[in-house]
Every structure is written in C-alpha cells, then in structure tokens.
Coordinates of C-alpha atoms in Angstrom, one line a residue:
M1 CA 18.0 29.1 -16.3
S2 CA 21.6 28.6 -17.4
A3 CA 23.0 25.6 -19.1
S4 CA 24.8 24.5 -15.9
S5 CA 21.7 24.7 -13.8
A6 CA 19.9 22.5 -16.3
N7 CA 22.1 19.6 -15.0
R8 CA 21.1 20.2 -11.4
R9 CA 18.0 18.8 -9.7
R10 CA 14.9 21.1 -9.5
I11 CA 12.7 20.5 -6.5
L12 CA 9.2 21.9 -6.1
S13 CA 8.2 22.1 -2.4
L14 CA 4.6 22.3 -1.3
W15 CA 3.5 23.3 2.1
L16 CA -0.1 23.3 3.3
P17 CA 0.1 25.0 6.7
R18 CA -3.7 24.7 7.4
L19 CA -4.3 21.2 6.1
P20 CA -6.2 20.0 9.2
I21 CA -8.7 22.9 9.3
D22 CA -9.0 23.0 5.5
R23 CA -9.8 19.2 5.4
I24 CA -12.5 19.6 8.0
K25 CA -14.1 22.6 6.3
R26 CA -14.1 20.7 3.0
R27 CA -15.8 17.7 4.7
L28 CA -18.5 19.9 6.3
M29 CA -19.0 21.7 2.9
Q30 CA -19.5 18.3 1.2
A31 CA -22.1 17.3 3.8
S32 CA -23.9 20.6 3.3
A33 CA -23.8 20.3 -0.5
A34 CA -25.0 16.7 -0.3
Q35 CA -28.0 17.7 1.8
A36 CA -28.8 20.5 -0.6
E37 CA -28.5 18.1 -3.5
N38 CA -30.8 15.6 -1.9
S39 CA -33.4 18.3 -1.3
K40 CA -33.2 19.4 -4.9
T41 CA -33.4 15.7 -6.1
V42 CA -36.6 15.1 -4.1
A43 CA -38.2 18.4 -5.3
S44 CA -37.4 17.8 -8.9
H45 CA -38.2 14.0 -9.0
A46 CA -41.4 14.5 -11.0
A47 CA -39.6 16.8 -13.5
C48 CA -36.9 14.2 -14.0
N49 CA -39.3 11.5 -14.7
T50 CA -41.1 13.8 -17.3
N51 CA -38.1 14.6 -19.4
G52 CA -36.2 11.4 -18.8
A53 CA -33.0 13.2 -17.7
P54 CA -31.4 12.0 -14.4
P55 CA -30.4 14.4 -11.7
L56 CA -26.9 15.8 -12.1
P57 CA -24.2 14.2 -9.8
L58 CA -22.8 16.1 -6.9
A59 CA -20.2 18.5 -8.2
G60 CA -16.6 18.3 -7.2
E61 CA -15.8 15.1 -5.4
G62 CA -12.1 14.4 -5.1
W63 CA -9.2 13.6 -2.8
G64 CA -10.9 11.0 -0.7
G65 CA -14.4 12.2 -1.5
D66 CA -14.2 15.7 -0.1
A67 CA -16.0 18.3 -2.1
I68 CA -14.4 21.2 -3.9
R69 CA -15.3 24.6 -2.4
P70 CA -18.2 25.9 -4.5
P71 CA -18.6 29.6 -5.2
P72 CA -21.0 31.4 -2.9
Q73 CA -24.6 31.7 -4.2
A74 CA -26.7 34.8 -4.1
G75 CA -28.2 35.3 -0.7
E76 CA -26.1 32.5 0.9
V77 CA -25.1 33.1 4.5
T78 CA -21.4 32.2 5.0
Q79 CA -19.8 31.3 8.3
T80 CA -18.4 34.2 10.2
F81 CA -17.0 32.4 13.3
P82 CA -13.3 31.5 13.7
S83 CA -12.5 27.8 13.6
V84 CA -9.6 26.0 15.2
V85 CA -8.3 22.4 15.4
V86 CA -7.0 21.4 18.9
A87 CA -4.8 18.5 20.0
K88 CA -3.7 17.4 23.5
Q89 CA 0.0 18.0 24.0
H90 CA 1.9 17.7 27.3
N91 CA -1.4 17.3 29.2
A92 CA -2.8 20.5 27.8
I93 CA -5.2 21.2 24.9
L94 CA -3.5 23.4 22.4
I95 CA -4.4 24.9 19.1
H96 CA -3.1 22.7 16.3
S97 CA -4.4 24.5 13.3
L98 CA -6.6 27.6 12.6
D99 CA -8.2 29.5 9.8
D100 CA -7.9 33.1 8.7
L101 CA -10.7 34.4 10.9
A102 CA -9.0 32.9 14.0
V103 CA -5.7 34.6 13.0
Q104 CA -7.5 37.9 12.6
A105 CA -9.0 37.4 16.1
G106 CA -5.5 37.2 17.6
L107 CA -5.1 33.4 18.0
S108 CA -2.0 31.4 17.1
I109 CA -0.8 27.8 16.9
G110 CA 0.2 26.5 20.4
L111 CA -2.1 28.7 22.3
P112 CA -4.1 26.9 25.0
L113 CA -7.8 26.4 24.2
A114 CA -8.9 28.1 27.4
N115 CA -7.0 31.2 26.5
A116 CA -8.4 31.1 23.0
R117 CA -11.9 30.9 24.3
A118 CA -11.3 33.8 26.5
I119 CA -10.0 35.9 23.5
C120 CA -12.8 34.6 21.2
P121 CA -15.8 33.2 22.9
E122 CA -17.6 32.3 19.7
L123 CA -14.8 30.0 18.6
T124 CA -15.7 26.8 16.7
V125 CA -13.5 23.9 17.9
F126 CA -12.7 20.6 16.1
D127 CA -10.6 17.7 17.4
A128 CA -7.4 16.8 15.5
D129 CA -7.2 13.6 13.5
E130 CA -3.7 12.9 12.4
V131 CA -4.7 9.7 10.5
A132 CA -7.2 11.6 8.4
D133 CA -4.7 14.4 7.8
R134 CA -2.1 11.9 6.7
K135 CA -4.6 10.3 4.4
M136 CA -5.4 13.6 2.8
L137 CA -1.8 14.4 2.3
E138 CA -1.2 11.1 0.6
D139 CA -4.3 11.7 -1.6
I140 CA -2.8 15.0 -2.7
A141 CA 0.5 13.3 -3.4
D142 CA -1.3 10.8 -5.6
W143 CA -2.7 13.7 -7.6
C144 CA 0.7 15.2 -7.9
D145 CA 1.9 12.0 -9.6
R146 CA 0.5 13.5 -12.8
F147 CA 3.4 16.0 -12.9
T148 CA 6.3 13.8 -11.9
P149 CA 6.6 10.2 -10.7
L150 CA 9.1 11.3 -8.0
V151 CA 6.8 12.6 -5.2
A152 CA 7.9 12.5 -1.6
L153 CA 6.2 13.3 1.7
D154 CA 7.4 16.1 3.9
P155 CA 5.4 15.4 7.1
P156 CA 3.3 16.7 8.6
H157 CA 1.9 19.0 5.9
G158 CA 4.4 19.2 3.0
L159 CA 5.4 17.5 -0.2
Y160 CA 8.4 17.4 -2.5
L161 CA 8.2 17.1 -6.2
D162 CA 11.3 16.3 -8.2
I163 CA 10.5 18.2 -11.4
T164 CA 13.9 17.8 -13.0
G165 CA 13.5 17.6 -16.8
C166 CA 9.7 17.6 -16.8
A167 CA 8.8 21.3 -16.1
H168 CA 8.9 22.1 -19.8
L169 CA 5.9 19.7 -20.4
F170 CA 3.7 22.2 -18.5
G171 CA 5.1 25.4 -19.9
G172 CA 8.1 25.9 -17.6
E173 CA 8.7 26.1 -13.9
R174 CA 6.6 29.3 -13.4
A175 CA 3.6 27.8 -15.2
L176 CA 3.9 24.5 -13.3
L177 CA 4.1 26.3 -10.0
Q178 CA 0.9 28.2 -10.9
I179 CA -0.9 25.1 -12.0
V180 CA -0.2 23.2 -8.8
S181 CA -0.8 26.1 -6.5
G182 CA -3.9 27.2 -8.3
A183 CA -5.5 23.7 -8.3
L184 CA -5.0 23.4 -4.5
S185 CA -6.2 26.9 -3.8
R186 CA -9.4 26.3 -5.8
R187 CA -10.1 23.2 -3.7
G188 CA -9.9 25.3 -0.5
F189 CA -6.4 24.7 0.6
A190 CA -4.0 27.3 1.8
V191 CA -0.8 26.5 0.0
S192 CA 2.8 27.9 -0.2
A193 CA 5.1 26.6 -3.0
A194 CA 8.7 27.3 -4.1
I195 CA 11.2 25.8 -6.5
A196 CA 15.0 25.5 -5.9
S197 CA 17.8 23.2 -6.6
T198 CA 17.8 21.6 -3.2
S199 CA 14.8 20.3 -1.2
I200 CA 15.8 22.1 2.0
C201 CA 16.2 25.4 0.2
A202 CA 12.8 25.1 -1.4
R203 CA 11.1 24.1 1.9
T204 CA 12.7 27.0 3.7
L205 CA 11.3 29.4 1.1
T206 CA 7.8 28.0 1.5
R207 CA 7.9 28.8 5.2
H208 CA 8.3 32.5 4.6
G209 CA 6.7 33.2 1.3
A210 CA 5.0 31.7 -1.8
G211 CA 5.7 31.5 -5.5
Q212 CA 9.5 31.9 -5.4
I213 CA 11.7 30.3 -8.0
I214 CA 15.4 30.3 -7.2
A215 CA 17.9 29.7 -9.9
D216 CA 20.9 27.4 -9.3
G217 CA 23.6 29.2 -7.4
E218 CA 21.3 31.8 -5.9
E219 CA 20.2 29.8 -2.9
A220 CA 22.4 31.5 -0.3
E221 CA 21.2 35.0 -1.4
A222 CA 17.6 33.9 -1.3
V223 CA 17.5 32.4 2.1
S224 CA 20.0 34.7 3.9
P225 CA 17.4 37.3 5.0
L226 CA 14.9 34.7 6.2
P227 CA 14.5 34.1 10.0
V228 CA 16.2 31.0 11.4
S229 CA 12.9 29.5 12.3
T230 CA 12.2 28.8 8.6
L231 CA 14.9 26.1 8.6
G232 CA 12.7 23.9 10.7
A233 CA 15.6 22.8 13.0
G234 CA 13.4 22.6 16.2
D235 CA 12.5 25.0 18.9
A236 CA 15.6 24.2 21.0
I237 CA 18.1 25.1 18.3
T238 CA 16.1 28.1 17.1
G239 CA 15.9 29.5 20.6
G240 CA 19.7 28.9 21.1
L241 CA 20.5 30.8 17.9
R242 CA 18.4 33.7 18.9
R243 CA 19.9 33.9 22.3
A244 CA 23.3 34.0 20.5
G245 CA 22.1 37.0 18.5
L246 CA 21.8 35.0 15.2
K247 CA 18.3 35.9 14.0
T248 CA 18.6 35.2 10.3
I249 CA 20.0 32.4 8.2
G250 CA 22.6 34.9 6.9
D251 CA 23.8 35.6 10.4
V252 CA 24.3 31.9 11.0
A253 CA 26.0 31.4 7.7
S254 CA 28.5 34.1 8.5
R255 CA 29.9 32.1 11.4
G256 CA 32.4 29.3 11.0
R257 CA 31.0 25.9 10.3
H258 CA 33.1 24.4 13.1
E259 CA 31.6 26.8 15.6
I260 CA 28.0 25.9 14.5
T261 CA 28.8 22.2 14.7
A262 CA 30.4 22.4 18.1
R263 CA 27.3 24.2 19.5
F264 CA 24.4 22.8 17.6
G265 CA 25.6 19.5 16.1
A266 CA 26.6 18.2 12.7
G267 CA 23.0 17.6 11.7
F268 CA 22.1 21.3 11.9
T269 CA 25.3 22.2 10.0
T270 CA 24.2 19.8 7.2
L271 CA 20.7 21.3 7.2
L272 CA 22.2 24.8 6.9
E273 CA 24.5 23.8 4.0
Q274 CA 21.6 22.3 2.1
A275 CA 19.5 25.4 2.6
L276 CA 22.4 27.5 1.3
G277 CA 22.9 25.3 -1.8
E278 CA 26.3 24.1 -0.6
G279 CA 25.1 20.5 -0.2
D280 CA 22.3 18.3 -1.3
A281 CA 20.5 15.2 -0.2
P282 CA 18.1 13.0 -2.3
I283 CA 14.4 12.9 -1.5
S284 CA 12.7 9.5 -0.8
P285 CA 9.8 9.1 -3.3
R286 CA 6.7 7.4 -2.0
K287 CA 6.8 5.0 -4.9
P288 CA 9.8 3.7 -6.8
P289 CA 9.9 5.1 -10.4
P290 CA 8.6 2.5 -12.9
D291 CA 10.9 1.1 -15.6
Y292 CA 8.6 2.3 -18.4
I293 CA 5.8 4.9 -18.5
V294 CA 3.3 5.8 -21.2
E295 CA 0.4 8.2 -20.7
K296 CA -2.4 10.0 -22.5
R297 CA -3.6 13.4 -21.6
F298 CA -7.0 14.5 -22.8
P299 CA -8.1 18.1 -23.5
E300 CA -11.6 17.1 -22.7
P301 CA -12.2 14.5 -19.9
V302 CA -13.3 11.0 -21.0
A303 CA -15.9 9.1 -19.1
T304 CA -17.3 6.2 -21.2
D305 CA -16.0 2.7 -20.8
T306 CA -15.5 2.3 -24.6
V307 CA -13.2 5.3 -24.9
I308 CA -11.3 4.4 -21.7
A309 CA -10.7 0.8 -23.0
M310 CA -9.7 2.0 -26.4
N311 CA -7.1 4.4 -25.0
L312 CA -5.8 1.7 -22.6
S313 CA -5.3 -0.6 -25.5
A314 CA -3.4 2.1 -27.4
L315 CA -1.2 2.7 -24.4
A316 CA -0.5 -1.0 -24.1
A317 CA 0.7 -1.0 -27.7
M318 CA 3.0 2.0 -27.0
L319 CA 4.4 0.3 -23.8
V320 CA 5.1 -2.9 -25.6
T321 CA 6.9 -1.0 -28.4
A322 CA 9.1 0.8 -25.8
M323 CA 10.0 -2.4 -24.0
D324 CA 10.6 -4.4 -27.2
K325 CA 13.4 -2.0 -28.2
Q326 CA 15.4 -3.2 -25.2
G327 CA 14.3 -6.8 -25.3
K328 CA 12.2 -6.7 -22.1
G329 CA 8.8 -7.8 -21.0
A330 CA 6.5 -6.7 -18.2
R331 CA 6.0 -8.7 -15.0
R332 CA 4.0 -6.0 -13.1
L333 CA 1.7 -3.5 -14.8
E334 CA -0.1 -0.5 -13.3
A335 CA -2.8 1.6 -14.8
S336 CA -3.5 4.9 -13.2
F337 CA -6.7 6.9 -13.9
F338 CA -6.6 10.6 -12.9
R339 CA -10.0 12.2 -12.4
T340 CA -10.6 15.9 -13.1
D341 CA -11.5 16.4 -9.4
G342 CA -8.2 15.1 -8.1
A343 CA -9.1 11.5 -7.3
V344 CA -6.7 8.9 -8.5
R345 CA -7.5 5.2 -9.0
T346 CA -4.6 2.7 -9.6
I347 CA -5.1 -0.9 -10.8
S348 CA -2.2 -3.3 -11.0
V349 CA -1.8 -6.8 -12.5
D350 CA 1.0 -9.3 -12.1
T351 CA 2.2 -11.8 -14.7
G352 CA 4.0 -15.1 -14.3
R353 CA 6.1 -14.6 -17.4
P354 CA 7.3 -11.4 -19.1
V355 CA 4.5 -10.1 -21.3
T356 CA 5.5 -8.8 -24.7
K357 CA 2.1 -8.6 -26.4
A358 CA -0.3 -5.7 -26.3
D359 CA -3.4 -7.9 -26.6
M360 CA -2.3 -9.9 -23.6
I361 CA -1.9 -6.7 -21.5
D362 CA -5.3 -5.4 -22.8
R363 CA -7.0 -8.8 -21.8
L364 CA -5.5 -8.8 -18.3
F365 CA -6.8 -5.3 -17.6
R366 CA -10.2 -6.2 -18.9
E367 CA -10.3 -9.1 -16.6
R368 CA -9.2 -7.0 -13.7
L369 CA -11.7 -4.2 -14.4
D370 CA -14.6 -6.7 -14.7
A371 CA -13.7 -8.3 -11.4
L372 CA -13.5 -5.1 -9.3
N373 CA -15.9 -5.0 -6.3
D374 CA -15.8 -1.2 -6.6
P375 CA -16.3 -0.3 -10.3
L376 CA -14.0 2.3 -11.9
D377 CA -16.0 5.5 -11.3
P378 CA -15.0 8.2 -13.8
G379 CA -17.0 10.9 -12.1
F380 CA -16.8 13.9 -14.4
G381 CA -14.2 12.1 -16.5
F382 CA -10.5 11.3 -16.6
D383 CA -8.1 13.8 -17.9
L384 CA -5.0 11.5 -17.7
I385 CA -4.6 7.8 -18.1
R386 CA -1.1 6.3 -17.4
L387 CA 0.2 2.8 -18.0
S388 CA 3.5 1.8 -16.5
A389 CA 5.6 -1.3 -16.2
S390 CA 7.0 -1.2 -12.6
R391 CA 8.8 -4.5 -12.9
T392 CA 10.3 -5.9 -16.1
E393 CA 12.6 -8.8 -17.1
I394 CA 14.7 -9.6 -20.1
V395 CA 12.8 -11.8 -22.5
V396 CA 14.5 -15.2 -23.2
Q397 CA 13.9 -16.2 -26.8
Q398 CA 12.7 -19.9 -27.3
Q399 CA 12.1 -22.1 -30.3
R400 CA 8.3 -22.0 -30.6
D401 CA 7.6 -23.5 -34.1
L402 CA 8.4 -27.2 -33.4
D403 CA 8.2 -27.5 -29.7
A404 CA 4.6 -28.1 -28.6
N405 CA 5.5 -28.0 -24.9
V406 CA 6.5 -24.3 -25.2
H407 CA 3.1 -23.5 -26.6
D408 CA 1.4 -25.5 -23.8
N409 CA 3.4 -23.7 -21.2
D410 CA 2.6 -20.3 -22.7
Q411 CA -1.1 -21.1 -22.7
L412 CA -1.0 -22.3 -19.1
A413 CA 0.8 -19.3 -18.0
A414 CA -1.6 -17.0 -19.8
L415 CA -4.6 -18.8 -18.2
I416 CA -3.1 -18.5 -14.7
D417 CA -2.5 -14.7 -15.3
R418 CA -6.1 -14.2 -16.4
I419 CA -7.5 -16.1 -13.4
A420 CA -5.1 -14.2 -11.0
A421 CA -6.2 -10.9 -12.5
R422 CA -9.8 -11.8 -11.8
I423 CA -9.7 -13.4 -8.3
G424 CA -6.2 -12.3 -7.1
G425 CA -2.8 -13.8 -7.5
K426 CA -2.6 -15.2 -4.0
R427 CA -5.6 -17.5 -4.6
V428 CA -4.0 -19.3 -7.5
V429 CA -1.4 -21.6 -6.0
V430 CA 0.8 -24.6 -6.8
H431 CA 2.5 -27.0 -4.4
L432 CA 6.1 -27.7 -4.0
P433 CA 7.7 -30.6 -2.0
Q434 CA 9.8 -29.8 0.9
D435 CA 12.8 -31.8 2.2
T436 CA 11.3 -32.7 5.6
H437 CA 9.4 -35.6 7.1
I438 CA 7.1 -33.4 9.2
P439 CA 3.7 -34.0 7.6
E440 CA 2.3 -30.5 7.8
S441 CA 5.6 -29.0 6.4
A442 CA 6.1 -31.5 3.6
V443 CA 4.2 -29.4 1.1
L444 CA 4.5 -25.7 0.5
A445 CA 1.7 -23.7 -1.2
V446 CA 3.1 -20.9 -3.3
T447 CA 1.7 -18.5 -5.9
A448 CA 1.4 -20.1 -9.4
Q449 CA 2.4 -17.0 -11.3
H450 CA 5.9 -17.0 -9.8
H451 CA 6.6 -20.7 -9.2
L452 CA 5.0 -22.4 -12.2
A453 CA 8.3 -23.6 -13.7
A454 CA 9.5 -24.9 -10.3
A455 CA 6.3 -26.8 -9.8
A456 CA 6.6 -28.4 -13.3
Q457 CA 10.1 -29.7 -12.4
A458 CA 9.4 -30.7 -8.8
A459 CA 10.2 -34.3 -7.9
W460 CA 7.6 -35.9 -5.7
P461 CA 8.0 -39.2 -3.8
E462 CA 6.7 -42.1 -6.0
R463 CA 4.0 -44.4 -4.6
I464 CA 5.0 -48.0 -4.1
E465 CA 3.0 -50.2 -6.5
S466 CA 0.3 -52.4 -5.0
E467 CA 0.8 -50.7 -1.6
P468 CA -1.8 -48.4 0.1
P469 CA -1.0 -44.7 0.3
L470 CA 1.3 -43.7 3.2
R471 CA -0.3 -40.3 3.5
P472 CA -4.0 -39.3 3.5
L473 CA -5.6 -37.6 0.5
R474 CA -7.0 -34.9 2.8
L475 CA -4.5 -33.5 5.4
F476 CA -5.9 -31.1 7.9
E477 CA -4.1 -27.7 8.2
K478 CA -4.2 -28.1 12.0
P479 CA -4.6 -31.5 13.7
E480 CA -7.9 -31.9 15.5
P481 CA -8.0 -33.4 19.0
I482 CA -9.8 -36.7 19.6
K483 CA -10.8 -38.5 22.8
V484 CA -9.2 -41.9 23.4
P485 CA -10.5 -43.8 26.5
F486 CA -7.7 -46.3 26.5
A487 CA -4.9 -47.6 24.2
T488 CA -2.2 -50.3 24.3
V489 CA 0.8 -49.1 26.2
P490 CA 3.6 -48.2 25.4
D491 CA 3.2 -47.8 21.6
G492 CA -0.1 -49.4 20.7
P493 CA -3.2 -48.0 18.9
P494 CA -6.5 -47.0 20.5
H495 CA -9.4 -49.4 20.5
Q496 CA -11.9 -46.6 19.9
F497 CA -11.9 -42.8 19.7
T498 CA -14.4 -40.0 19.6
W499 CA -14.0 -37.2 17.0
R500 CA -16.5 -34.4 16.5
R501 CA -19.0 -36.1 18.9
V502 CA -19.0 -39.4 17.0
T503 CA -17.5 -42.5 18.4
H504 CA -15.6 -44.8 16.0
A505 CA -14.6 -48.4 16.9
V506 CA -11.3 -49.4 15.5
V507 CA -11.3 -52.7 13.4
R508 CA -8.0 -52.5 11.5
V509 CA -4.7 -50.7 12.3
E510 CA -1.4 -50.1 10.5
G511 CA 1.5 -48.7 12.4
P512 CA 3.0 -47.1 14.3
E513 CA 5.0 -44.8 12.1
R514 CA 7.2 -42.9 14.4
I515 CA 8.1 -39.3 13.4
A516 CA 10.4 -37.2 15.6
M517 CA 10.3 -33.5 15.4
E518 CA 13.2 -31.6 13.9
W519 CA 15.2 -30.7 17.0
W520 CA 17.3 -28.1 15.1
K521 CA 14.1 -26.2 14.4
Q522 CA 12.0 -27.0 17.4
N523 CA 14.6 -26.2 20.0
G524 CA 14.3 -29.8 21.2
D525 CA 10.7 -29.2 22.6
G526 CA 8.7 -30.9 19.9
P527 CA 7.4 -34.3 21.2
T528 CA 7.7 -37.5 19.1
R529 CA 4.6 -38.6 17.2
D530 CA 3.4 -42.2 16.6
Y531 CA 1.1 -42.2 13.6
F532 CA -1.5 -45.0 12.8
R533 CA -3.6 -45.7 9.8
I534 CA -6.9 -46.8 11.2
E535 CA -10.2 -48.1 9.8
D536 CA -13.4 -48.1 11.7
E537 CA -16.4 -50.5 11.4
A538 CA -18.0 -48.3 8.7
G539 CA -14.9 -48.5 6.5
L540 CA -13.7 -44.9 7.1
R541 CA -10.0 -44.6 7.3
F542 CA -8.2 -42.1 9.5
W543 CA -4.7 -41.0 10.1
I544 CA -4.2 -40.4 13.8
F545 CA -1.2 -39.9 16.1
R546 CA -0.3 -39.9 19.8
D547 CA 1.7 -36.8 20.8
G548 CA 4.6 -37.9 22.8
L549 CA 6.3 -41.2 24.1
Y550 CA 5.1 -43.0 27.2
E551 CA 8.6 -43.8 28.5
S552 CA 10.0 -40.3 28.5
E553 CA 8.1 -37.4 26.9
L554 CA 4.7 -38.0 28.6
A555 CA 5.9 -36.9 32.0
D556 CA 5.9 -33.6 33.9
A557 CA 8.9 -32.0 35.5
E558 CA 8.5 -34.1 38.6
G559 CA 8.5 -37.4 36.7
E560 CA 4.7 -38.0 37.1
P561 CA 2.7 -39.3 34.1
A562 CA 1.2 -36.6 32.0
P563 CA -2.1 -36.8 30.2
V564 CA -2.0 -38.5 26.8
R565 CA -3.1 -36.4 23.8
W566 CA -4.4 -37.9 20.5
F567 CA -5.1 -36.1 17.3
V568 CA -6.6 -36.9 13.9
H569 CA -4.4 -35.4 11.1
G570 CA -6.1 -36.5 7.9
L571 CA -8.6 -38.7 6.1
F572 CA -7.9 -41.4 3.5
A573 CA -10.1 -41.7 0.4

C-alpha cells in the first residue's frame, strides 16, 4: 500500500449471506452434541469415579452458546436433505435463507414455499427468527472487537470493521482477512469478506466475491465490472437501471451524474460515488471508542481465577500509567474477556470520583466479580483480556496532607464505589432537597456516586427548636386511601378513620396545613390538600389529608357535591 493510502481509512466488510440457516444448524448440532455427551457421561460415570477425573466439558460453545461444527466422525451419517428458512412476506410464505443443498436443488431466495416443495419434496423447513438472527450478528460483532474497537452493524447480515492503523498487529490486511474469515468458516458460517478504503466499496465487493483487497484509488476499476445489484440500492432502482440497459456499475458510472440523479435520486448517486471511491461516509460503531485501552493477548488460553486476577491487576497498572501522563482519572471502567470459542463477557464499574490508583481499580473489579449472579465462566480459557476507560475526567489536585476532610471524603467515595460495584450503583442513593412545597416532590433520590458532593453541600430546612416535626419520619411513596365516615365541614379534621381495615379514633389534631398544587406543572387540575397531624387513642400519629376543597373543588361539572377522598401520607415516630 502506498504512503498516500496509509492516510485513508481501511474498511473490512463482512457478509454472512446464510446467517439464519447457519444459526439454526449450529443450534441443532449443539443439541445433538449435548445428547451424545450426556450419553457418554452416563456410560463412563463409573470410570470417572475410579480415576477421579471429571468428564470433559462440551467442546466448542460460543456466540450465544451455539456449538462449533465438529468434524465428522467415522461411520457418522450426515444430513442429506436440503434446508431452508421461510418467512411470511406480502401474505405469502417465501424462502428467506437456504443452504448449499437447497441451492443445488434449484431453489433460491424469494421462491414461494409451495413451489419449493414441488421442486424438492424432501425439503426441511424452519421458521425465520429475526430477533435470534440479530442477536447472533451482535455476538459476532462482540467477537470482532478483538481486532478493532470500531465495529458497526450492516443489517441484516453484515458487519463493518474499521481496521485503519491496526491491520499490522495481525500480520497485515491479507492475514487479518484470513483470520476473520477462517474463524467464521470453522464455526459453520458462510462468509464473504473484502477490504477497501470506503465501506460501500467493500460491501459491494462482498456481494460478488470473497477475499478481495482493493488499494486506495483502485475502487472504480474493481467495482466497474460488477452487476448493479451488488450496490444494494433496492429492487426498484436495480430494475430501472437494467431496463435502461445499464447492467454493470461501470455502465452506470459512464453516464453523467446529473442524469442519474434526475432519474434515480441523489441518494443513489451518493451510493454510486462511494462505491467508486469518489466519496466516503463514516460508519456508526456499535460502541463509542473508549478513551484508553490496554489489553493482554495470550499464546495459550488462561482459565484459572488466580492468573486472570493477576493479569487484570497488571492491566490496571498499565491503564493508570497511561492516564497519569495526561493527568486524567477513570470514571467508568470496562473489562472484556474474550473466550477462545468466540464468547465475550464484559464487566463494567462506575466510580464517583476519577480513579488514579491501580489497587483501587483492582479492588473494584474483585468486588464486581465476587457479586456476579452468573460467575465468569472461562470455558476453555480466555485468549484476550482487555481493560478500557470509557469515561475519564481531569484530576483536580487537592491538599491532602493537612486537610482531614479530604481524606474522609476520599474514604467515603471509595466505600460507595465498592458497595456500588457489589450491589449496583442505582441502589446506593443520597437525597437532595427540591425547591417545592409538594411533599412527595420535596426530596429527590439520586445515585450517590455522581451526587455525593452535592449532597454534602445541600441546605435542608432547619427544625424549629421545641416544636414537633412538621413532616413525618416515614413518608409513603404513594398516599394510601382511608375511609372517613364524617368530618367537620368545610375544613375540619375527621373524628375517626379506617386504614388497612383498622379503625382509629382521633384524640388530638393539629392543622389544617393547606398545600396547593403547582398550577404551572399540574395544568391547574391538581386539587388543594388540607393536611392534618393526627394522634389516635393508642398514641400513634398520622399525617393525613383531604384531597380538594369543599367550597369549589369537591364538585362535579354540574355543580353537584362530589365524594370526599381522604389519604394517609405518612407516619410520625
């Protein structure tokens, strides 16, 4: 590749044309292998107990638990019937995907199922599952993260990998193309791949062939002989081009751009220019690239917890060193574990303050790993462990030698981070006062990791000395209705009420405290509340309110009296 092309993007396009049928066959193969493994386990149970060696695990689980296609065994009878996946389109059941045997039998995508059965009576039919296909494509995209952090989906069965500047890590573009294609093929997927300087050019090449690598500036020459259908512009445009006698991309490119735009629209012209290398458009990665990445590749997979923890600690030290050079600390950390069978497990932790110490990162991930409901299963081992800081902040230096409050705040923030790593950040909250007189809105519960400083500086209303509390210690999230047989009109308290099937006689009352709803937020529909602090004969104190005013709000549209509603909103200590 020339020096000028080194400055251009390089895009690896993957296309899995038979993803639905390949996914189903892998699932069936996994079920068959599991049955065979269970039979072997039962047959060899006595032998296992004799020598103390446990039965070997099922080989080749990956990409959502599907099994890798094993080599045929001696005497094994393989399936000889064509298989297709069908979907309902325009009130007709059409072939959505098919395997090699179905192609050899003369079937094709879009053929009605009735016609396919007439051509091939022994056909095996499966229903399409777009959700499962999408999940499989995303699992493969997760596996592709080991090659580049910039992986984008090309629905329904394609992927884009931006390999600019990273192909040399795998021996060059040709070697990287062979690694990716070979791994997918060994797992039973039909795959077509190509590399070019634009994503559209690379995708166009995958629709006609496989394994092509086009240097920068040679895109037009590479795609010119290809049929116009490889552009993926849609059946209407493709049919219109063919009726006009334009059968190849070169035929279309030879016409003036204004003619193409006038007939087929500016969108198709842009697509054509990108395929010819005359224009480019960025891909949309599934995940934003992290600020810092460190990783460790293993020539031999690692599977023991001790080795995994040791390497994670070493990566934490490397990550802190890289961030320290620019004076930054991590606020969000992600550890990705790539298994040899393609499965990827990602674990993330958040911090309340920028973390600048490797031992703190190591401790947070230990807490997170210990708290997992689904333990980190290494399978046959991890061949890549990656640690990344997806969100960082500039570290503000503070005087820490003489100021004890700084040390206390650091210890509190570290404790909150450890608790959040174990039980989840949303479960560790602090409360902030709100500028409102509505009781249920006066306090806002927010995550402690991100609002600890605001909670420490929050100003709460001070309690009046020698006066009883104005608000209950326990406030219900939602007021609970109570039954009041009669009360003093128009703004008096009830003489007794029933709550949760228990009747309480009122002996002492304080109130009313009238609270009107915020009309600028409630659209003027919220009724006024009259709150009372009430004590019953047993000494229990309640905070109850009447919803609405007798004079005006407790009336229907015709002016007739409406039923009075009472609620208990909280309990005093």
